[in-house]
Coordinates of C-alpha atoms in Angstrom, one line a residue:
X45 CA 62.4 31.7 4.4
X46 CA 64.8 31.1 1.4
X47 CA 66.2 35.0 1.7
X48 CA 67.5 34.0 5.6
X49 CA 68.8 30.8 4.5
X50 CA 71.3 32.7 1.8
X51 CA 72.0 35.3 4.6
X52 CA 72.6 33.1 6.8
X53 CA 75.1 30.9 5.1
X54 CA 77.0 34.0 3.7
X55 CA 77.0 35.4 7.5
X56 CA 79.0 32.2 8.0
X57 CA 81.2 32.3 5.2
X58 CA 79.8 30.1 3.2
X59 CA 77.3 30.3 -0.4
X60 CA 74.5 28.6 -1.3
X61 CA 76.1 29.2 -4.9
X62 CA 78.7 26.4 -4.0
X63 CA 75.8 23.8 -3.5
X64 CA 73.8 24.3 -5.9
X65 CA 74.0 25.2 -9.6
X66 CA 72.3 27.1 -12.5
X67 CA 71.1 23.6 -13.9
X68 CA 69.3 23.0 -10.9
X69 CA 67.3 26.3 -11.3
X70 CA 66.3 25.6 -14.5
X71 CA 65.4 22.1 -14.2
X72 CA 61.9 21.2 -15.8
X73 CA 61.8 17.9 -14.0
X74 CA 60.8 19.1 -10.5
X75 CA 57.5 19.6 -8.9
X76 CA 56.7 23.8 -8.8
X77 CA 57.5 23.6 -5.2
X78 CA 60.8 22.4 -5.2
X79 CA 61.8 24.3 -8.4
X80 CA 60.5 27.7 -6.5
X81 CA 62.4 26.8 -3.5
X82 CA 65.8 26.0 -5.6
X83 CA 65.1 29.5 -7.5
X84 CA 64.6 31.6 -4.4
X85 CA 67.2 30.1 -2.5
X86 CA 70.0 30.8 -5.5
X87 CA 68.9 33.6 -6.7
X88 CA 69.0 35.4 -3.4
X89 CA 72.5 34.3 -2.8
X90 CA 73.5 35.9 -6.3
X91 CA 71.5 39.1 -4.6
X92 CA 73.6 39.3 -1.5
X93 CA 76.8 38.9 -3.6
X94 CA 75.2 41.2 -5.9
X95 CA 76.0 39.3 -9.0
X96 CA 73.4 41.5 -10.8
X97 CA 74.0 40.5 -14.7
X98 CA 74.1 37.0 -13.6
X99 CA 70.7 37.6 -11.7
X100 CA 69.2 39.0 -14.5
X101 CA 70.2 36.5 -17.3
X102 CA 69.0 33.6 -15.2
X103 CA 65.4 34.9 -14.2
X104 CA 65.2 35.6 -18.2
X105 CA 66.1 31.7 -18.7
X106 CA 64.1 30.9 -16.2
X107 CA 61.1 32.6 -17.9
X108 CA 61.5 31.1 -20.9
X109 CA 61.5 27.2 -19.3
X110 CA 59.2 27.6 -16.5
X111 CA 55.7 25.9 -16.9
X112 CA 53.7 28.3 -15.1
X113 CA 54.6 32.7 -14.9
X114 CA 57.2 33.3 -12.4
X115 CA 56.5 34.5 -8.9
X116 CA 56.2 37.8 -7.8
X117 CA 59.3 36.9 -5.3
X118 CA 61.2 35.7 -8.2
X119 CA 60.0 38.9 -10.3
X120 CA 61.2 41.5 -7.6
X121 CA 64.6 39.8 -7.9
X122 CA 64.9 40.3 -11.1
X123 CA 63.8 43.9 -10.2
X124 CA 66.6 43.9 -8.2
X125 CA 69.2 43.1 -10.7
X126 CA 67.9 45.9 -13.2
X127 CA 67.6 48.3 -10.4
X128 CA 71.3 47.3 -9.4
X129 CA 72.3 47.9 -12.4
X130 CA 70.6 51.4 -12.8
X131 CA 68.5 50.2 -15.4
X132 CA 65.4 52.1 -16.0
X133 CA 63.6 49.2 -16.9
X134 CA 63.6 48.0 -13.4
X135 CA 61.4 50.8 -12.1
X136 CA 58.4 49.5 -14.6
X137 CA 59.5 45.8 -13.0
X138 CA 59.4 47.2 -9.3
X139 CA 56.0 48.6 -10.0
X140 CA 54.4 45.7 -11.7
X141 CA 55.7 44.2 -8.3
X142 CA 54.3 46.3 -5.9
X143 CA 51.0 46.3 -7.5
X144 CA 50.6 42.7 -6.6
X145 CA 53.4 42.2 -3.3
X146 CA 51.1 44.7 -1.3
X147 CA 52.9 45.2 2.1
X148 CA 55.1 41.8 1.5
X149 CA 57.8 43.0 3.6
X150 CA 60.6 40.6 2.4
X151 CA 59.6 41.3 -1.1
X152 CA 59.8 45.6 -0.3
X153 CA 63.2 44.7 1.3
X154 CA 64.3 43.2 -2.3
X155 CA 63.2 46.2 -4.1
X156 CA 64.0 48.7 -1.5
X157 CA 67.9 46.5 -1.5
X158 CA 67.8 47.3 -5.4
X159 CA 66.9 51.2 -5.0
X160 CA 69.5 51.4 -2.7
X161 CA 72.3 49.7 -5.1
X162 CA 71.2 51.5 -8.2
X163 CA 73.2 55.0 -7.7
X164 CA 72.5 56.2 -10.8
X165 CA 68.6 55.9 -11.2
X166 CA 66.3 58.7 -12.0
X167 CA 64.7 59.8 -8.5
X168 CA 66.2 56.5 -7.0
X169 CA 66.7 58.0 -3.5
X170 CA 63.7 59.9 -3.7
X171 CA 61.7 56.5 -4.3
X172 CA 63.6 54.6 -1.9
X173 CA 62.3 56.9 1.0
X174 CA 58.8 56.9 -0.3
X175 CA 59.3 52.8 -0.1
X176 CA 60.5 52.9 3.0
X177 CA 57.3 54.5 4.2
X178 CA 55.2 51.7 3.1
X179 CA 53.2 50.4 6.3
X180 CA 55.3 47.5 6.0
X181 CA 58.7 48.6 6.5
X182 CA 57.5 52.2 8.2
X183 CA 56.6 50.3 11.1
X184 CA 59.9 49.3 11.7
X185 CA 61.8 52.1 10.3
X186 CA 62.6 53.6 13.5
X187 CA 64.1 49.9 14.7
X188 CA 65.2 48.0 11.6
X189 CA 69.0 48.8 11.0
X190 CA 68.8 47.7 7.4
X191 CA 66.3 50.2 6.5
X192 CA 67.6 52.5 8.2
X193 CA 71.1 51.7 6.8
X194 CA 69.3 52.3 3.2
X195 CA 67.3 55.5 4.3
X196 CA 70.7 56.8 5.4
X197 CA 71.9 56.3 2.2
X198 CA 69.7 57.6 0.2
X199 CA 69.7 60.6 2.3
X200 CA 73.1 60.9 1.7
X201 CA 72.7 61.1 -2.2
X202 CA 69.7 63.9 -1.5
X203 CA 72.2 65.9 0.7
X204 CA 70.1 65.7 4.0
X205 CA 73.5 64.7 5.9
X206 CA 72.1 65.6 9.2
X207 CA 69.2 63.5 9.1
X208 CA 71.3 60.8 7.1
X209 CA 73.7 60.7 10.3
X210 CA 70.9 60.5 12.9
X211 CA 69.3 57.4 10.6
X212 CA 73.1 55.7 10.8
X213 CA 73.3 56.5 14.3
X214 CA 70.1 54.5 14.9
X215 CA 71.2 51.7 12.8
X216 CA 73.9 50.9 14.7
X217 CA 71.9 51.5 17.8
X218 CA 69.5 48.8 16.4
X219 CA 71.9 45.8 15.8
X220 CA 72.2 42.9 17.9
X221 CA 74.6 42.7 20.3
X222 CA 77.8 41.4 18.9
X223 CA 76.2 41.3 15.2
X224 CA 79.0 41.5 12.9
X225 CA 77.0 40.9 9.4
X226 CA 76.5 44.4 8.5
X227 CA 77.9 46.7 11.2
X228 CA 81.4 47.4 9.2
X229 CA 78.7 48.4 6.3
X230 CA 77.0 51.0 8.6
X231 CA 80.1 52.5 10.0
X232 CA 81.2 52.9 6.0
X233 CA 77.8 54.4 5.7
X234 CA 78.5 56.9 8.7
X235 CA 81.9 57.7 7.5
X236 CA 80.4 58.5 4.0
X237 CA 77.8 61.1 5.6
X238 CA 80.2 62.6 7.8
X239 CA 83.0 63.1 4.6
X240 CA 80.2 64.5 2.2
X241 CA 78.8 67.0 5.2
X242 CA 81.9 68.7 5.8
X243 CA 82.8 68.9 2.1
X244 CA 79.9 70.6 1.5
X245 CA 80.3 73.0 4.6
X246 CA 83.6 73.5 3.5
X247 CA 82.4 74.5 -0.3
X248 CA 79.6 76.9 1.1
X249 CA 80.8 80.4 1.3
X250 CA 80.5 82.0 5.3
X251 CA 78.5 85.2 5.0
X252 CA 79.2 88.0 7.3
X253 CA 76.4 89.1 9.5
X254 CA 75.3 91.6 6.6
X255 CA 74.6 88.4 5.1
X256 CA 77.1 89.1 2.1
X257 CA 80.0 86.1 1.3
X258 CA 82.8 86.6 3.6

């Protein structure tokens, strides 16, 4: 719920970050439910703004002041912050979260987002495709535009341009009518795929009928 609230605010040109502060998240005088809700709201807003270093630092501060171990979703957001910076320790945190989260869709989306953002992660694209095939996401891979968008980016990084174009075209088709919140991102990914494919074809030598490069 908190992720949806933070996203809806951002899509409307508002931000949870303007209503809450780090002090609200770090306060130790609230009941656990309120404290967790404020943390999820604020950290999700940082996620959607790609403020990975800030998100990382805040979760580390939260871990020092929390009266109980951090919940699975907060640790998933921490993994996102590390993955988004292409820090390899993020993969370790991700694996720990996956063990506990199992097939919780929102948690898997956070991790998928981090893998998509972490362009320099070791085998990041392969890991993204593997994560997208988990049951909670695989059932919606054909219809969820965000999953398809992330998959298309991973396929581009692997040089599988035609598959990536198929995925991004399906993503655009699956957007709700009138939804402009991510349309530009999807069109941009399609342009990147076309440019990468055309560049690859231009660099690849053409071959004669005998198989010898011309």
